[in-house]
Coordinates of N, CA and C in Angstrom, one line a residue:
Chain A
Q1 N 46.0 -103.7 92.0 CA 44.7 -104.5 92.3 C 43.9 -104.5 91.0
Q2 N 43.6 -105.7 90.5 CA 42.8 -105.8 89.3 C 41.3 -105.8 89.6
Q3 N 40.7 -104.7 89.3 CA 39.3 -104.5 89.7 C 38.3 -105.2 88.7
V4 N 38.8 -105.3 87.5 CA 37.9 -105.9 86.4 C 38.7 -107.1 85.8
K5 N 38.2 -108.3 85.9 CA 38.9 -109.5 85.3 C 38.1 -109.9 84.1
Q6 N 38.9 -110.1 83.0 CA 38.3 -110.4 81.7 C 38.9 -111.7 81.2
S7 N 38.0 -112.4 80.5 CA 38.4 -113.7 79.9 C 37.6 -114.0 78.7
P8 N 38.1 -114.7 77.7 CA 39.5 -115.2 77.7 C 40.4 -114.2 77.2
Q9 N 41.7 -114.5 77.2 CA 42.7 -113.6 76.7 C 42.7 -113.5 75.2
S10 N 42.4 -114.6 74.6 CA 42.3 -114.6 73.1 C 41.2 -115.6 72.7
L11 N 40.6 -115.3 71.6 CA 39.5 -116.1 71.1 C 39.5 -116.2 69.6
I12 N 39.3 -117.4 69.1 CA 39.2 -117.6 67.7 C 37.9 -118.2 67.4
V13 N 37.2 -117.5 66.5 CA 35.8 -117.9 66.1 C 35.7 -118.0 64.6
Q14 N 34.9 -119.0 64.1 CA 34.7 -119.0 62.7 C 33.6 -118.0 62.3
K15 N 33.8 -117.5 61.1 CA 32.8 -116.6 60.5 C 31.4 -117.1 60.7
G16 N 30.5 -116.3 61.2 CA 29.1 -116.7 61.5 C 28.9 -117.2 62.8
G17 N 29.9 -117.5 63.6 CA 29.8 -118.0 64.9 C 29.5 -116.9 66.0
I18 N 29.4 -117.4 67.2 CA 29.1 -116.4 68.3 C 30.4 -116.3 69.1
S19 N 30.7 -115.0 69.4 CA 31.9 -114.7 70.2 C 31.4 -114.3 71.6
I20 N 31.9 -114.9 72.6 CA 31.5 -114.5 74.0 C 32.7 -114.2 74.8
I21 N 32.7 -113.0 75.4 CA 33.7 -112.5 76.3 C 33.1 -112.2 77.6
N22 N 33.8 -112.6 78.7 CA 33.3 -112.4 80.0 C 34.1 -111.5 80.9
C23 N 33.4 -110.8 81.7 CA 34.1 -109.9 82.7 C 33.4 -110.0 84.1
A24 N 34.3 -109.8 85.1 CA 33.8 -109.8 86.4 C 34.4 -108.6 87.2
Y25 N 33.6 -108.0 88.0 CA 34.1 -106.9 88.8 C 34.0 -107.1 90.3
E26 N 34.7 -106.3 91.0 CA 34.7 -106.4 92.5 C 33.9 -105.3 93.2
N27 N 34.1 -104.1 92.7 CA 33.6 -102.9 93.4 C 32.1 -102.7 93.0
T28 N 31.2 -102.9 94.0 CA 29.8 -102.8 93.8 C 29.4 -101.3 93.6
A29 N 30.3 -100.4 93.7 CA 29.9 -99.0 93.4 C 29.9 -98.7 91.9
F30 N 30.5 -99.6 91.1 CA 30.5 -99.4 89.7 C 29.1 -99.3 89.2
D31 N 28.8 -98.3 88.3 CA 27.4 -98.2 87.8 C 27.3 -98.0 86.3
Y32 N 28.4 -98.2 85.6 CA 28.4 -98.1 84.2 C 29.4 -99.1 83.6
F33 N 28.9 -99.9 82.7 CA 29.8 -101.0 82.2 C 29.8 -100.9 80.6
P34 N 30.9 -100.3 80.1 CA 31.0 -100.2 78.7 C 31.9 -101.3 78.1
W35 N 31.7 -101.6 76.8 CA 32.6 -102.4 76.1 C 33.3 -101.6 75.0
Y36 N 34.6 -101.7 74.8 CA 35.3 -101.0 73.8 C 35.9 -101.9 72.8
Q37 N 36.0 -101.5 71.6 CA 36.7 -102.2 70.5 C 37.9 -101.4 70.1
Q38 N 39.0 -102.1 70.0 CA 40.2 -101.4 69.6 C 40.9 -102.1 68.5
F39 N 41.2 -101.4 67.4 CA 42.0 -102.0 66.3 C 43.5 -101.5 66.5
P40 N 44.4 -102.3 66.0 CA 45.8 -101.9 66.2 C 46.2 -100.5 65.8
G41 N 46.9 -99.8 66.7 CA 47.3 -98.5 66.4 C 46.2 -97.4 66.5
K42 N 45.0 -97.8 67.0 CA 43.9 -96.9 67.1 C 43.4 -96.8 68.6
G43 N 42.7 -95.7 68.9 CA 42.1 -95.6 70.2 C 40.9 -96.5 70.4
P44 N 40.5 -96.8 71.6 CA 39.3 -97.6 71.8 C 38.1 -96.9 71.3
A45 N 37.1 -97.6 70.8 CA 35.8 -97.0 70.4 C 34.7 -97.7 71.2
L46 N 33.8 -96.9 71.7 CA 32.7 -97.5 72.5 C 31.8 -98.3 71.5
L47 N 31.6 -99.5 72.0 CA 30.8 -100.5 71.3 C 29.3 -100.5 71.8
I48 N 29.2 -100.7 73.0 CA 27.9 -100.8 73.7 C 28.2 -100.7 75.2
A49 N 27.2 -100.2 75.9 CA 27.3 -100.1 77.4 C 26.0 -100.4 78.1
I50 N 26.1 -100.7 79.3 CA 24.9 -101.0 80.1 C 25.0 -100.5 81.5
R51 N 23.9 -100.2 82.1 CA 23.8 -99.8 83.5 C 23.3 -101.0 84.3
P52 N 23.5 -101.0 85.6 CA 23.1 -102.2 86.4 C 21.6 -102.4 86.6
D53 N 20.8 -101.5 86.2 CA 19.4 -101.6 86.4 C 18.7 -102.5 85.3
V54 N 19.5 -102.9 84.3 CA 18.9 -103.8 83.3 C 19.8 -105.0 83.2
S55 N 19.3 -106.1 82.7 CA 20.0 -107.4 82.7 C 20.5 -107.7 81.3
E56 N 20.0 -107.0 80.3 CA 20.5 -107.3 78.9 C 20.3 -106.0 78.1
K57 N 21.2 -105.8 77.1 CA 21.1 -104.7 76.2 C 21.6 -105.2 74.8
K58 N 20.8 -105.0 73.8 CA 21.2 -105.5 72.5 C 21.2 -104.3 71.5
E59 N 22.3 -104.3 70.7 CA 22.4 -103.3 69.7 C 23.0 -104.0 68.4
G60 N 22.1 -104.3 67.5 CA 22.5 -105.0 66.3 C 23.0 -106.4 66.7
R61 N 24.3 -106.7 66.3 CA 24.8 -108.1 66.5 C 25.4 -108.2 67.9
F62 N 25.5 -107.1 68.7 CA 26.2 -107.0 69.9 C 25.2 -107.0 71.1
T63 N 25.4 -107.9 72.1 CA 24.5 -108.0 73.2 C 25.4 -108.0 74.5
I64 N 25.0 -107.2 75.5 CA 25.6 -107.3 76.8 C 24.6 -108.0 77.7
S65 N 25.1 -109.0 78.4 CA 24.3 -109.6 79.5 C 24.9 -109.2 80.8
F66 N 24.1 -108.8 81.8 CA 24.6 -108.3 83.0 C 23.9 -109.1 84.2
N67 N 24.8 -109.6 85.1 CA 24.3 -110.3 86.3 C 24.8 -109.5 87.5
K68 N 23.9 -108.7 88.1 CA 24.4 -107.9 89.2 C 24.7 -108.7 90.4
S69 N 24.0 -109.7 90.7 CA 24.3 -110.5 91.9 C 25.6 -111.2 91.9
A70 N 25.9 -111.6 90.7 CA 27.2 -112.3 90.5 C 28.3 -111.4 90.2
K71 N 28.0 -110.1 89.9 CA 29.0 -109.1 89.6 C 29.8 -109.5 88.3
Q72 N 29.0 -109.9 87.3 CA 29.6 -110.4 86.1 C 28.8 -109.8 84.9
F73 N 29.5 -109.6 83.8 CA 28.8 -109.2 82.6 C 29.6 -109.7 81.4
S74 N 28.9 -109.9 80.3 CA 29.5 -110.5 79.1 C 29.0 -109.8 77.8
L75 N 29.9 -110.0 76.8 CA 29.6 -109.4 75.5 C 29.4 -110.6 74.6
H76 N 28.3 -110.6 73.8 CA 28.0 -111.6 72.8 C 28.0 -111.0 71.5
I77 N 28.8 -111.5 70.6 CA 28.8 -111.0 69.2 C 28.2 -112.1 68.3
M78 N 27.1 -111.8 67.8 CA 26.4 -112.8 67.0 C 26.9 -112.7 65.5
D79 N 26.8 -113.8 64.8 CA 27.2 -113.8 63.4 C 28.5 -113.1 63.2
S80 N 29.5 -113.5 64.0 CA 30.8 -112.8 63.9 C 31.4 -112.8 62.5
Q81 N 32.0 -111.7 62.2 CA 32.6 -111.4 60.9 C 34.1 -111.1 61.0
P82 N 34.8 -111.4 59.9 CA 36.3 -111.1 60.0 C 36.6 -109.7 60.3
G83 N 35.7 -108.7 60.0 CA 35.9 -107.3 60.3 C 35.7 -107.1 61.8
D84 N 35.2 -108.0 62.6 CA 35.1 -107.9 64.0 C 36.4 -108.2 64.7
S85 N 37.4 -108.7 63.9 CA 38.7 -109.1 64.5 C 39.4 -107.8 65.1
A86 N 39.6 -107.8 66.4 CA 40.1 -106.7 67.1 C 40.3 -107.1 68.6
T87 N 40.7 -106.2 69.4 CA 40.8 -106.4 70.8 C 39.7 -105.7 71.5
Y88 N 39.0 -106.5 72.4 CA 37.8 -106.0 73.1 C 38.2 -105.8 74.5
F89 N 37.8 -104.6 75.1 CA 38.0 -104.4 76.5 C 36.7 -104.1 77.2
C90 N 36.5 -104.8 78.3 CA 35.3 -104.4 79.1 C 35.9 -103.4 80.1
A91 N 34.9 -102.6 80.7 CA 35.3 -101.6 81.7 C 34.2 -101.5 82.7
A92 N 34.5 -100.9 83.8 CA 33.5 -100.6 84.8 C 33.9 -99.3 85.4
S93 N 32.8 -98.5 85.6 CA 33.0 -97.1 85.9 C 32.1 -96.6 87.1
Y94 N 32.7 -95.7 87.8 CA 31.9 -95.0 88.9 C 32.4 -93.6 88.9
N95 N 31.6 -92.6 88.7 CA 32.0 -91.2 88.5 C 33.2 -91.1 87.6
N96 N 34.3 -90.6 88.0 CA 35.5 -90.5 87.0 C 36.4 -91.6 87.1
D97 N 36.1 -92.7 87.8 CA 36.9 -93.8 87.9 C 36.5 -94.9 87.0
M98 N 37.2 -95.1 85.9 CA 36.9 -96.2 84.9 C 38.1 -97.2 84.9
R99 N 37.8 -98.4 85.1 CA 38.8 -99.5 85.2 C 38.6 -100.5 84.0
F100 N 39.7 -100.8 83.4 CA 39.5 -101.7 82.2 C 40.0 -103.1 82.5
G101 N 39.3 -104.1 81.8 CA 39.8 -105.4 81.8 C 41.1 -105.5 81.0
A102 N 41.7 -106.7 81.0 CA 43.0 -106.9 80.4 C 42.9 -107.0 78.9
G103 N 41.6 -107.2 78.4 CA 41.5 -107.3 76.9 C 41.4 -108.7 76.4
T104 N 40.6 -108.8 75.3 CA 40.5 -110.1 74.6 C 40.8 -109.9 73.1
R105 N 41.7 -110.6 72.6 CA 42.0 -110.5 71.2 C 41.2 -111.5 70.5
L106 N 40.2 -111.0 69.7 CA 39.3 -111.8 68.9 C 39.8 -111.9 67.5
T107 N 39.8 -113.1 67.0 CA 40.1 -113.4 65.6 C 39.0 -114.2 65.0
V108 N 38.4 -113.6 64.0 CA 37.3 -114.3 63.3 C 37.8 -114.8 62.0
K109 N 37.8 -116.1 61.8 CA 38.4 -116.7 60.6 C 37.3 -116.8 59.5
P110 N 37.7 -116.5 58.3 CA 36.7 -116.5 57.2 C 36.3 -118.0 56.9
Chain B
G1 N 28.8 -87.1 66.4 CA 29.3 -86.2 67.5 C 30.3 -86.9 68.4
A2 N 30.7 -86.2 69.5 CA 31.6 -86.7 70.5 C 32.9 -87.2 69.9
V3 N 33.6 -86.3 69.2 CA 34.9 -86.6 68.6 C 36.0 -86.0 69.4
V4 N 37.0 -86.8 69.7 CA 38.2 -86.4 70.4 C 39.4 -86.6 69.5
S5 N 40.2 -85.6 69.3 CA 41.4 -85.7 68.5 C 42.7 -85.6 69.4
Q6 N 43.7 -86.1 68.8 CA 45.1 -86.1 69.5 C 46.1 -85.6 68.5
H7 N 47.1 -84.9 68.9 CA 48.1 -84.5 68.1 C 49.4 -84.4 68.8
P8 N 50.5 -85.0 68.3 CA 50.6 -85.7 67.0 C 50.1 -87.1 67.2
S9 N 50.0 -87.8 66.1 CA 49.5 -89.2 66.1 C 50.7 -90.1 66.4
W10 N 51.9 -89.6 66.1 CA 53.1 -90.3 66.4 C 54.3 -89.3 66.6
V11 N 55.2 -89.7 67.4 CA 56.4 -88.8 67.6 C 57.6 -89.6 68.0
I12 N 58.7 -89.3 67.4 CA 60.0 -89.9 67.8 C 60.9 -88.8 68.3
C13 N 61.5 -89.1 69.5 CA 62.3 -88.0 70.1 C 63.6 -88.7 70.7
K14 N 64.5 -87.8 71.0 CA 65.8 -88.3 71.6 C 65.6 -88.4 73.1
S15 N 66.3 -89.2 73.7 CA 66.3 -89.3 75.1 C 66.7 -88.0 75.8
G16 N 66.0 -87.6 76.8 CA 66.3 -86.4 77.5 C 65.5 -85.2 77.0
T17 N 64.8 -85.3 75.9 CA 64.0 -84.2 75.4 C 62.6 -84.3 76.0
S18 N 61.8 -83.2 75.8 CA 60.4 -83.2 76.3 C 59.5 -83.2 75.1
V19 N 58.3 -83.9 75.3 CA 57.4 -84.0 74.2 C 56.0 -83.6 74.7
K20 N 55.3 -82.8 73.9 CA 53.9 -82.4 74.3 C 52.9 -83.1 73.4
I21 N 51.9 -83.6 74.0 CA 50.8 -84.2 73.3 C 49.5 -83.5 73.6
E22 N 48.8 -83.1 72.6 CA 47.5 -82.4 72.7 C 46.3 -83.3 72.6
C23 N 45.3 -83.0 73.4 CA 44.0 -83.7 73.3 C 42.9 -82.7 73.2
R24 N 42.1 -82.8 72.2 CA 41.0 -81.8 72.0 C 39.7 -82.5 71.8
S25 N 38.7 -82.0 72.5 CA 37.3 -82.4 72.2 C 36.8 -81.5 71.2
L26 N 36.4 -82.0 70.0 CA 36.1 -81.2 68.9 C 34.6 -80.6 68.8
D27 N 33.7 -81.4 69.4 CA 32.3 -80.9 69.3 C 31.6 -81.0 70.6
F28 N 32.3 -81.0 71.7 CA 31.6 -80.9 73.0 C 32.6 -80.3 74.0
Q29 N 32.1 -79.9 75.1 CA 32.9 -79.4 76.1 C 33.2 -80.5 77.2
A30 N 34.4 -80.6 77.5 CA 34.8 -81.7 78.4 C 35.3 -81.2 79.7
T31 N 34.4 -81.4 80.7 CA 34.9 -80.9 82.0 C 36.0 -81.7 82.6
T32 N 36.0 -83.0 82.2 CA 37.0 -83.9 82.7 C 37.7 -84.6 81.5
M33 N 39.0 -84.7 81.6 CA 39.8 -85.4 80.6 C 40.7 -86.4 81.3
F34 N 41.0 -87.5 80.6 CA 41.8 -88.5 81.2 C 42.9 -88.9 80.3
W35 N 44.0 -89.3 80.9 CA 45.2 -89.7 80.1 C 45.5 -91.1 80.5
Y36 N 45.7 -92.0 79.5 CA 46.0 -93.4 79.6 C 47.3 -93.7 78.9
R37 N 47.9 -94.8 79.4 CA 49.1 -95.3 78.7 C 48.8 -96.7 78.4
Q38 N 49.2 -97.2 77.2 CA 49.0 -98.5 76.8 C 50.3 -99.1 76.2
F39 N 50.8 -100.1 76.9 CA 52.0 -100.8 76.3 C 51.5 -101.9 75.4
P40 N 52.3 -102.4 74.5 CA 51.9 -103.4 73.5 C 51.2 -104.6 74.1
K41 N 50.1 -104.9 73.5 CA 49.3 -106.1 73.9 C 48.8 -106.0 75.4
Q42 N 48.7 -104.8 75.9 CA 48.3 -104.7 77.3 C 47.0 -103.8 77.3
S43 N 46.5 -103.7 78.5 CA 45.3 -102.9 78.6 C 45.6 -101.4 78.8
L44 N 44.6 -100.6 78.9 CA 44.8 -99.2 79.2 C 45.0 -99.0 80.7
M45 N 46.0 -98.2 81.0 CA 46.3 -97.9 82.4 C 46.1 -96.4 82.6
L46 N 45.2 -96.0 83.5 CA 44.9 -94.6 83.7 C 46.2 -94.0 84.4
M47 N 46.6 -92.8 83.8 CA 47.7 -92.1 84.4 C 47.2 -91.0 85.3
A48 N 46.2 -90.2 84.7 CA 45.8 -89.1 85.5 C 44.4 -88.6 85.0
T49 N 43.7 -87.9 85.9 CA 42.4 -87.3 85.6 C 42.6 -85.8 85.8
S50 N 42.1 -85.1 84.8 CA 42.2 -83.6 84.9 C 40.8 -83.0 84.7
N51 N 40.6 -82.0 85.5 CA 39.4 -81.2 85.4 C 39.8 -79.8 85.0
E52 N 39.0 -79.2 84.1 CA 39.4 -77.9 83.6 C 39.6 -76.8 84.7
G53 N 40.8 -76.2 84.6 CA 41.1 -75.2 85.6 C 41.7 -75.6 86.9
S54 N 41.8 -76.9 87.1 CA 42.4 -77.4 88.3 C 43.5 -78.3 88.1
K55 N 44.2 -78.7 89.1 CA 45.4 -79.6 89.0 C 44.9 -81.0 88.7
A56 N 45.7 -81.7 88.0 CA 45.4 -83.1 87.7 C 45.6 -84.0 88.9
T57 N 44.8 -85.0 88.9 CA 44.9 -86.1 89.9 C 45.6 -87.3 89.3
Y58 N 46.8 -87.6 89.8 CA 47.6 -88.7 89.3 C 47.4 -90.0 90.0
E59 N 47.4 -91.1 89.2 CA 47.3 -92.4 89.8 C 48.6 -92.7 90.5
Q60 N 48.5 -93.6 91.4 CA 49.6 -94.1 92.2 C 50.7 -94.6 91.3
G61 N 51.9 -94.2 91.5 CA 53.0 -94.6 90.7 C 53.4 -93.8 89.5
V62 N 52.5 -92.8 89.2 CA 52.8 -92.0 88.0 C 53.4 -90.7 88.5
E63 N 54.6 -90.4 88.0 CA 55.4 -89.2 88.4 C 54.8 -87.9 87.9
K64 N 54.3 -87.1 88.8 CA 53.7 -85.8 88.5 C 54.7 -84.9 87.8
D65 N 55.9 -84.9 88.2 CA 56.9 -84.0 87.6 C 57.4 -84.5 86.2
K66 N 57.2 -85.7 85.9 CA 57.6 -86.2 84.7 C 56.5 -86.1 83.6
F67 N 55.3 -86.3 84.0 CA 54.1 -86.3 83.1 C 53.2 -85.1 83.6
L68 N 53.5 -83.9 82.9 CA 52.8 -82.7 83.2 C 51.5 -82.6 82.4
I69 N 50.5 -82.4 83.2 CA 49.2 -82.3 82.5 C 48.6 -80.9 82.7
N70 N 48.1 -80.3 81.7 CA 47.5 -79.0 81.7 C 46.1 -79.1 81.0
H71 N 45.1 -78.7 81.8 CA 43.7 -78.7 81.2 C 43.2 -77.3 81.2
A72 N 43.7 -76.5 80.3 CA 43.5 -75.0 80.3 C 42.1 -74.6 79.9
S73 N 41.5 -75.4 79.1 CA 40.1 -75.0 78.6 C 39.2 -76.2 78.6
L74 N 38.0 -76.0 78.3 CA 37.0 -77.1 78.2 C 37.2 -78.0 77.0
T75 N 38.1 -77.7 76.1 CA 38.2 -78.5 74.9 C 39.7 -78.9 74.7
L76 N 40.6 -78.6 75.6 CA 42.0 -78.9 75.4 C 42.7 -79.3 76.7
S77 N 43.4 -80.4 76.6 CA 44.3 -80.9 77.6 C 45.6 -81.3 77.0
T78 N 46.7 -81.0 77.7 CA 48.0 -81.4 77.1 C 48.7 -82.2 78.1
L79 N 49.5 -83.2 77.6 CA 50.3 -84.0 78.4 C 51.8 -83.8 77.9
T80 N 52.6 -83.4 78.8 CA 54.0 -83.2 78.4 C 54.9 -84.2 79.2
V81 N 55.6 -85.0 78.4 CA 56.5 -86.0 78.9 C 57.9 -85.3 79.0
T82 N 58.3 -85.0 80.2 CA 59.5 -84.3 80.4 C 60.7 -85.2 80.5
S83 N 61.9 -84.8 79.9 CA 63.1 -85.6 80.0 C 62.8 -87.1 79.6
A84 N 62.2 -87.3 78.5 CA 61.8 -88.6 78.1 C 62.9 -89.6 78.0
H85 N 62.6 -90.8 78.4 CA 63.6 -91.9 78.3 C 63.0 -93.1 77.5
P86 N 63.8 -94.0 77.0 CA 63.2 -95.1 76.2 C 62.1 -95.9 76.9
E87 N 62.1 -96.0 78.2 CA 61.1 -96.7 78.9 C 59.7 -95.9 78.9
D88 N 59.8 -94.7 78.5 CA 58.5 -93.9 78.3 C 57.8 -94.2 77.0
S89 N 58.5 -94.9 76.1 CA 57.9 -95.2 74.8 C 56.7 -96.0 75.0
S90 N 55.6 -95.6 74.5 CA 54.3 -96.2 74.7 C 53.2 -95.6 73.8
F91 N 52.0 -96.0 73.9 CA 50.9 -95.5 73.2 C 50.1 -94.7 74.2
Y92 N 50.0 -93.4 74.0 CA 49.3 -92.5 75.0 C 47.9 -92.2 74.4
I93 N 46.9 -92.4 75.2 CA 45.5 -92.2 74.7 C 44.8 -91.2 75.7
C94 N 44.1 -90.3 75.2 CA 43.3 -89.4 76.0 C 41.9 -89.7 75.8
S95 N 41.1 -89.3 76.8 CA 39.6 -89.5 76.7 C 39.0 -88.2 77.3
A96 N 37.8 -88.0 76.9 CA 37.1 -86.8 77.5 C 35.7 -87.2 77.8
R97 N 35.2 -86.6 78.9 CA 33.9 -86.8 79.4 C 33.0 -85.6 79.2
P98 N 32.0 -85.6 78.5 CA 31.1 -84.4 78.3 C 30.6 -83.9 79.6
G99 N 30.6 -82.6 79.8 CA 30.1 -82.0 81.0 C 28.6 -82.2 81.2
T100 N 27.9 -82.4 80.1 CA 26.4 -82.5 80.2 C 26.0 -83.9 80.3
S101 N 26.9 -84.8 80.1 CA 26.5 -86.2 80.1 C 26.0 -86.7 81.5
G102 N 24.9 -87.4 81.5 CA 24.4 -87.9 82.8 C 25.0 -89.3 83.2
I103 N 25.9 -89.8 82.3 CA 26.5 -91.1 82.6 C 28.0 -90.9 82.6
N104 N 28.7 -92.0 82.8 CA 30.1 -91.9 82.9 C 30.9 -92.1 81.6
E105 N 30.2 -91.9 80.5 CA 30.8 -92.3 79.2 C 32.0 -91.4 78.9
Q106 N 33.0 -92.1 78.4 CA 34.2 -91.4 78.0 C 34.4 -91.6 76.5
F107 N 34.8 -90.6 75.8 CA 35.1 -90.7 74.4 C 36.7 -90.6 74.2
F108 N 37.2 -91.6 73.5 CA 38.6 -91.7 73.4 C 39.2 -91.0 72.1
G109 N 40.4 -90.5 72.2 CA 41.1 -90.0 71.1 C 41.8 -91.2 70.4
P110 N 42.4 -90.9 69.2 CA 43.0 -92.0 68.4 C 44.4 -92.4 68.9
G111 N 44.9 -91.8 69.9 CA 46.2 -92.2 70.5 C 47.4 -91.5 69.9
T112 N 48.5 -91.5 70.6 CA 49.7 -90.9 70.2 C 50.8 -92.0 70.5
R113 N 51.5 -92.4 69.4 CA 52.6 -93.3 69.6 C 53.9 -92.6 69.9
L114 N 54.5 -92.7 71.1 CA 55.7 -92.1 71.4 C 56.8 -93.1 71.4
T115 N 57.9 -92.8 70.7 CA 59.1 -93.6 70.6 C 60.3 -92.7 71.1
V116 N 60.9 -93.1 72.1 CA 62.1 -92.4 72.6 C 63.3 -93.2 72.3
L117 N 64.2 -92.6 71.5 CA 65.4 -93.3 71.1 C 66.6 -93.1 72.1

């Protein structure tokens, strides 16, 4: 059972553009929503995270938008750079249960 | 802070042998550690959750006798793949959750690439 659905599967953006990745979850018990960035052959690294009591969180070029009623959240990468090319995973967590989305492979073209 | 290491970073073994992977939290105590498996171009799949000093909780479909997990201290967990076969070849990633953290944040290790010949 896929508890976190992520789209798109892959994304190509021009340098300087905005990258948008969307996720939807089913379990309303989830109370922590992180985004991870993973480069090939490396472990995931926490990028930014949000809790359901806020609708938006911004850290530098990265912004999470959260819609609790729709059970959806998204990652926006502003001014995308070639160095942002990686696979991004959203996740949803409650206590020790963390479920990952399928991942989005982002390519930022120079 | 919040650094998690894994050793080895890659390993090649023959079919039928056992392989042990270590996961250490370097600068914090981890009451809970997690083991994930990731196949190429796929997401992370949770294999098991372990709490220090107690038996690991395995996800459905993960063989307990094949993937032995030991969480002997607050900074070390080990995963032993017993009688490894080619289908066990994968990227194994551990994560650790600080005991003092008020949220569900997990810090991931760099992963171990296992290739079974």
